[in-house]
Amino acid sequence: MALVKDYSVEEKLVGLIKLQKVDSKLDQLKILRGELPMEVSDLEDEIQGLFARRGRIEQEINGISEFIQGKKNAIKDGEATLLKYEKQSENVKNSREFDALNKEIEMMQLENKLAEKHIKDANEELGDKVKALDASKKQISSKEGVLNHKKQELQKIIAETEKEEKELLKLSDIARETVDERLLYSYDRIRKNYRNGLSVVPVERDACGGCYNAIPPQRQSEIRLHKKIVVCENCGRILTDADLNDSIEIKID
Ligand SMILES: [Zn+2]
């Protein structure tokens, strides 16, 4: 440890309170950042899924369109064949040939009718798919709007918090200088042990501000005197009086 000025207990307490308030602000920044990136990546996943769905609908539309085109071509070919049959029927030699040709013509006409029905059904299906595609496009554009908004928000927060974080880290270092190594060690240890990261707490309503264990009046007077560091017997947190705690405000420019 470097040469350190011998700080009074009160100065150490002030340093600890500052440190706690700065570290709590740093914790809040982390929470703030921690949620938005997840929201953004969830949205990106969702949009990717929507694009995949859109792709499938487009493929189905292409498939149906090809089917319709195929049927239309078949009808055209059928009509050409019918014309050929009609010409042939002008030159038939006997009734057997005539009957056979007539049967072919009937078959061809029936096939064309069936193809027309298939086209009609496929067109109905195509209409539904086009509607689904339109809905899918709208959904994508609305989600993309939300995503862009969230991304901008995130970028803003990152830009803002980066500056704030730097300032806070600087303040944290300054506050640490006024607290001796032994106290810092227990401060860091307690902070790690509790999820809310509180290591220095004020006495509130005659109880520890960390675990709500009652603090007897005698100990409260000791705490108010600032002559020694008092820790909560139940949770081990460093205790301060509310007045000293409230008098310290962390300001960042
Ligand atoms: Zn406690």
PDB file of C-alpha atoms in Angstrom, residues 88-245:
ATOM      1  CA  GLN A  88     -58.844 -34.478 -90.107  1.00  0.00           C
ATOM      2  CA  SER A  89     -62.587 -35.052 -89.672  1.00  0.00           C
ATOM      3  CA  GLU A  90     -63.173 -33.450 -93.066  1.00  0.00           C
ATOM      4  CA  ASN A  91     -61.240 -36.278 -94.674  1.00  0.00           C
ATOM      5  CA  VAL A  92     -62.442 -39.340 -92.752  1.00  0.00           C
ATOM      6  CA  LYS A  93     -62.865 -42.447 -94.888  1.00  0.00           C
ATOM      7  CA  ASN A  94     -65.346 -44.411 -92.802  1.00  0.00           C
ATOM      8  CA  SER A  95     -67.595 -44.212 -89.749  1.00  0.00           C
ATOM      9  CA  ARG A  96     -65.132 -46.154 -87.593  1.00  0.00           C
ATOM     10  CA  GLU A  97     -62.471 -43.576 -88.219  1.00  0.00           C
ATOM     11  CA  PHE A  98     -65.031 -40.828 -87.631  1.00  0.00           C
ATOM     12  CA  ASP A  99     -66.066 -42.328 -84.273  1.00  0.00           C
ATOM     13  CA  ALA A 100     -62.465 -42.735 -83.198  1.00  0.00           C
ATOM     14  CA  LEU A 101     -61.667 -39.136 -84.074  1.00  0.00           C
ATOM     15  CA  ASN A 102     -64.795 -37.893 -82.309  1.00  0.00           C
ATOM     16  CA  LYS A 103     -63.752 -39.749 -79.181  1.00  0.00           C
ATOM     17  CA  GLU A 104     -60.340 -38.068 -79.332  1.00  0.00           C
ATOM     18  CA  ILE A 105     -62.002 -34.662 -79.732  1.00  0.00           C
ATOM     19  CA  GLU A 106     -64.296 -35.289 -76.751  1.00  0.00           C
ATOM     20  CA  MET A 107     -61.354 -36.393 -74.632  1.00  0.00           C
ATOM     21  CA  MET A 108     -59.402 -33.303 -75.598  1.00  0.00           C
ATOM     22  CA  GLN A 109     -62.317 -31.005 -74.763  1.00  0.00           C
ATOM     23  CA  LEU A 110     -62.767 -32.697 -71.418  1.00  0.00           C
ATOM     24  CA  GLU A 111     -59.083 -32.331 -70.613  1.00  0.00           C
ATOM     25  CA  ASN A 112     -59.208 -28.639 -71.423  1.00  0.00           C
ATOM     26  CA  LYS A 113     -62.270 -28.155 -69.211  1.00  0.00           C
ATOM     27  CA  LEU A 114     -60.496 -29.889 -66.363  1.00  0.00           C
ATOM     28  CA  ALA A 115     -57.432 -27.702 -66.891  1.00  0.00           C
ATOM     29  CA  GLU A 116     -59.642 -24.607 -66.731  1.00  0.00           C
ATOM     30  CA  LYS A 117     -61.116 -25.786 -63.440  1.00  0.00           C
ATOM     31  CA  HIS A 118     -57.597 -26.357 -62.074  1.00  0.00           C
ATOM     32  CA  ILE A 119     -56.641 -22.827 -63.126  1.00  0.00           C
ATOM     33  CA  LYS A 120     -59.710 -21.411 -61.372  1.00  0.00           C
ATOM     34  CA  ASP A 121     -58.911 -23.255 -58.120  1.00  0.00           C
ATOM     35  CA  ALA A 122     -55.238 -22.276 -58.330  1.00  0.00           C
ATOM     36  CA  ASN A 123     -56.180 -18.625 -58.858  1.00  0.00           C
ATOM     37  CA  GLU A 124     -58.259 -18.686 -55.676  1.00  0.00           C
ATOM     38  CA  GLU A 125     -55.332 -20.148 -53.776  1.00  0.00           C
ATOM     39  CA  LEU A 126     -53.040 -17.571 -55.349  1.00  0.00           C
ATOM     40  CA  GLY A 127     -55.341 -14.789 -54.120  1.00  0.00           C
ATOM     41  CA  ASP A 128     -55.095 -16.096 -50.558  1.00  0.00           C
ATOM     42  CA  LYS A 129     -51.310 -16.345 -50.782  1.00  0.00           C
ATOM     43  CA  VAL A 130     -51.008 -12.815 -52.150  1.00  0.00           C
ATOM     44  CA  LYS A 131     -53.070 -11.581 -49.191  1.00  0.00           C
ATOM     45  CA  ALA A 132     -50.821 -13.531 -46.791  1.00  0.00           C
ATOM     46  CA  LEU A 133     -47.738 -12.046 -48.465  1.00  0.00           C
ATOM     47  CA  ASP A 134     -49.130  -8.556 -48.081  1.00  0.00           C
ATOM     48  CA  ALA A 135     -49.848  -9.154 -44.376  1.00  0.00           C
ATOM     49  CA  SER A 136     -46.374 -10.590 -43.895  1.00  0.00           C
ATOM     50  CA  LYS A 137     -44.748  -7.543 -45.534  1.00  0.00           C
ATOM     51  CA  LYS A 138     -46.751  -5.205 -43.301  1.00  0.00           C
ATOM     52  CA  GLN A 139     -45.768  -7.176 -40.204  1.00  0.00           C
ATOM     53  CA  ILE A 140     -42.087  -7.037 -41.173  1.00  0.00           C
ATOM     54  CA  SER A 141     -42.161  -3.313 -41.770  1.00  0.00           C
ATOM     55  CA  SER A 142     -43.889  -2.662 -38.442  1.00  0.00           C
ATOM     56  CA  LYS A 143     -41.384  -4.828 -36.540  1.00  0.00           C
ATOM     57  CA  GLU A 144     -38.511  -3.168 -38.363  1.00  0.00           C
ATOM     58  CA  GLY A 145     -39.860   0.178 -37.244  1.00  0.00           C
ATOM     59  CA  VAL A 146     -39.835  -0.972 -33.618  1.00  0.00           C
ATOM     60  CA  LEU A 147     -36.350  -2.439 -34.043  1.00  0.00           C
ATOM     61  CA  ASN A 148     -34.953   0.777 -35.485  1.00  0.00           C
ATOM     62  CA  HIS A 149     -36.443   2.717 -32.621  1.00  0.00           C
ATOM     63  CA  LYS A 150     -34.929   0.351 -30.042  1.00  0.00           C
ATOM     64  CA  LYS A 151     -31.562   0.394 -31.788  1.00  0.00           C
ATOM     65  CA  GLN A 152     -31.476   4.176 -31.722  1.00  0.00           C
ATOM     66  CA  GLU A 153     -32.480   4.124 -28.063  1.00  0.00           C
ATOM     67  CA  LEU A 154     -29.717   1.643 -27.315  1.00  0.00           C
ATOM     68  CA  GLN A 155     -27.099   3.652 -29.189  1.00  0.00           C
ATOM     69  CA  LYS A 156     -28.191   6.764 -27.322  1.00  0.00           C
ATOM     70  CA  ILE A 157     -28.018   4.999 -23.974  1.00  0.00           C
ATOM     71  CA  ILE A 158     -24.621   3.515 -24.766  1.00  0.00           C
ATOM     72  CA  ALA A 159     -23.320   6.930 -25.795  1.00  0.00           C
ATOM     73  CA  GLU A 160     -24.793   8.545 -22.699  1.00  0.00           C
ATOM     74  CA  THR A 161     -23.816   5.844 -20.245  1.00  0.00           C
ATOM     75  CA  GLU A 162     -20.280   5.567 -21.580  1.00  0.00           C
ATOM     76  CA  LYS A 163     -19.589   9.123 -20.552  1.00  0.00           C
ATOM     77  CA  GLU A 164     -21.412   8.696 -17.250  1.00  0.00           C
ATOM     78  CA  GLU A 165     -19.664   5.411 -16.577  1.00  0.00           C
ATOM     79  CA  LYS A 166     -16.249   6.982 -17.123  1.00  0.00           C
ATOM     80  CA  GLU A 167     -17.088   9.797 -14.715  1.00  0.00           C
ATOM     81  CA  LEU A 168     -18.423   7.364 -12.137  1.00  0.00           C
ATOM     82  CA  LEU A 169     -15.374   5.116 -12.375  1.00  0.00           C
ATOM     83  CA  LYS A 170     -13.203   8.164 -11.787  1.00  0.00           C
ATOM     84  CA  LEU A 171     -15.293   9.117  -8.736  1.00  0.00           C
ATOM     85  CA  SER A 172     -15.132   5.530  -7.502  1.00  0.00           C
ATOM     86  CA  ASP A 173     -11.320   5.647  -7.609  1.00  0.00           C
ATOM     87  CA  ILE A 174     -11.265   8.957  -5.753  1.00  0.00           C
ATOM     88  CA  ALA A 175     -13.617   7.634  -3.061  1.00  0.00           C
ATOM     89  CA  ARG A 176     -11.506   4.488  -2.659  1.00  0.00           C
ATOM     90  CA  GLU A 177      -8.464   6.581  -1.810  1.00  0.00           C
ATOM     91  CA  THR A 178     -10.090   7.775   1.401  1.00  0.00           C
ATOM     92  CA  VAL A 179     -10.867   4.259   2.630  1.00  0.00           C
ATOM     93  CA  ASP A 180      -8.174   1.944   3.978  1.00  0.00           C
ATOM     94  CA  GLU A 181      -7.435  -1.408   2.424  1.00  0.00           C
ATOM     95  CA  ARG A 182      -8.986  -3.506   5.161  1.00  0.00           C
ATOM     96  CA  LEU A 183     -12.298  -1.657   4.920  1.00  0.00           C
ATOM     97  CA  LEU A 184     -12.219  -1.773   1.127  1.00  0.00           C
ATOM     98  CA  TYR A 185     -11.705  -5.504   1.273  1.00  0.00           C
ATOM     99  CA  SER A 186     -14.788  -6.041   3.412  1.00  0.00           C
ATOM    100  CA  TYR A 187     -16.741  -3.472   1.343  1.00  0.00           C
ATOM    101  CA  ASP A 188     -16.014  -5.408  -1.860  1.00  0.00           C
ATOM    102  CA  ARG A 189     -16.684  -8.759  -0.212  1.00  0.00           C
ATOM    103  CA  ILE A 190     -20.100  -7.703   1.136  1.00  0.00           C
ATOM    104  CA  ARG A 191     -21.049  -6.088  -2.176  1.00  0.00           C
ATOM    105  CA  LYS A 192     -20.363  -9.316  -4.001  1.00  0.00           C
ATOM    106  CA  ASN A 193     -22.394 -11.314  -1.489  1.00  0.00           C
ATOM    107  CA  TYR A 194     -25.626  -9.391  -1.935  1.00  0.00           C
ATOM    108  CA  ARG A 195     -27.565  -9.190  -5.157  1.00  0.00           C
ATOM    109  CA  ASN A 196     -28.521  -5.560  -4.635  1.00  0.00           C
ATOM    110  CA  GLY A 197     -24.812  -4.719  -4.262  1.00  0.00           C
ATOM    111  CA  LEU A 198     -25.392  -2.798  -1.037  1.00  0.00           C
ATOM    112  CA  SER A 199     -22.462  -2.813   1.356  1.00  0.00           C
ATOM    113  CA  VAL A 200     -22.886   0.525   3.144  1.00  0.00           C
ATOM    114  CA  VAL A 201     -26.415   1.244   4.383  1.00  0.00           C
ATOM    115  CA  PRO A 202     -28.069   3.889   6.564  1.00  0.00           C
ATOM    116  CA  VAL A 203     -30.033   3.099   9.708  1.00  0.00           C
ATOM    117  CA  GLU A 204     -33.674   3.625   8.807  1.00  0.00           C
ATOM    118  CA  ARG A 205     -36.594   3.407  11.251  1.00  0.00           C
ATOM    119  CA  ASP A 206     -34.254   1.982  13.916  1.00  0.00           C
ATOM    120  CA  ALA A 207     -33.230  -0.874  11.615  1.00  0.00           C
ATOM    121  CA  CYS A 208     -30.368  -1.826   9.306  1.00  0.00           C
ATOM    122  CA  GLY A 209     -31.153  -0.470   5.820  1.00  0.00           C
ATOM    123  CA  GLY A 210     -29.832  -3.695   4.307  1.00  0.00           C
ATOM    124  CA  CYS A 211     -31.452  -6.528   6.268  1.00  0.00           C
ATOM    125  CA  TYR A 212     -33.996  -4.622   8.419  1.00  0.00           C
ATOM    126  CA  ASN A 213     -32.572  -6.097  11.600  1.00  0.00           C
ATOM    127  CA  ALA A 214     -33.314  -3.784  14.571  1.00  0.00           C
ATOM    128  CA  ILE A 215     -30.397  -1.610  15.752  1.00  0.00           C
ATOM    129  CA  PRO A 216     -30.492  -0.826  19.515  1.00  0.00           C
ATOM    130  CA  PRO A 217     -30.498   2.897  20.504  1.00  0.00           C
ATOM    131  CA  GLN A 218     -27.048   2.573  22.094  1.00  0.00           C
ATOM    132  CA  ARG A 219     -25.504   1.396  18.819  1.00  0.00           C
ATOM    133  CA  GLN A 220     -27.366   4.060  16.898  1.00  0.00           C
ATOM    134  CA  SER A 221     -25.736   6.739  19.087  1.00  0.00           C
ATOM    135  CA  GLU A 222     -22.332   5.152  18.400  1.00  0.00           C
ATOM    136  CA  ILE A 223     -23.045   5.270  14.687  1.00  0.00           C
ATOM    137  CA  ARG A 224     -24.010   8.943  14.889  1.00  0.00           C
ATOM    138  CA  LEU A 225     -20.772   9.867  16.655  1.00  0.00           C
ATOM    139  CA  HIS A 226     -18.643   8.801  13.674  1.00  0.00           C
ATOM    140  CA  LYS A 227     -15.870   7.660  16.022  1.00  0.00           C
ATOM    141  CA  LYS A 228     -15.751   4.077  14.824  1.00  0.00           C
ATOM    142  CA  ILE A 229     -16.980   1.918  11.984  1.00  0.00           C
ATOM    143  CA  VAL A 230     -20.054  -0.040  13.082  1.00  0.00           C
ATOM    144  CA  VAL A 231     -21.289  -3.045  11.140  1.00  0.00           C
ATOM    145  CA  CYS A 232     -24.676  -4.753  11.293  1.00  0.00           C
ATOM    146  CA  GLU A 233     -24.446  -7.819  13.538  1.00  0.00           C
ATOM    147  CA  ASN A 234     -26.889  -9.661  11.334  1.00  0.00           C
ATOM    148  CA  CYS A 235     -25.709  -9.008   7.760  1.00  0.00           C
ATOM    149  CA  GLY A 236     -22.245  -7.487   8.231  1.00  0.00           C
ATOM    150  CA  ARG A 237     -23.030  -4.346   6.230  1.00  0.00           C
ATOM    151  CA  ILE A 238     -21.341  -1.095   7.246  1.00  0.00           C
ATOM    152  CA  LEU A 239     -23.858   1.151   9.005  1.00  0.00           C
ATOM    153  CA  THR A 240     -24.149   4.930   8.768  1.00  0.00           C
ATOM    154  CA  ASP A 241     -26.637   7.379  10.190  1.00  0.00           C
ATOM    155  CA  ALA A 242     -29.294   8.605   7.763  1.00  0.00           C
ATOM    156  CA  ASP A 243     -28.240  12.268   8.131  1.00  0.00           C
ATOM    157  CA  LEU A 244     -24.669  11.644   6.993  1.00  0.00           C
ATOM    158  CA  ASN A 245     -25.914   9.312   4.260  1.00  0.00           C
TER     159      ASN A 245
END
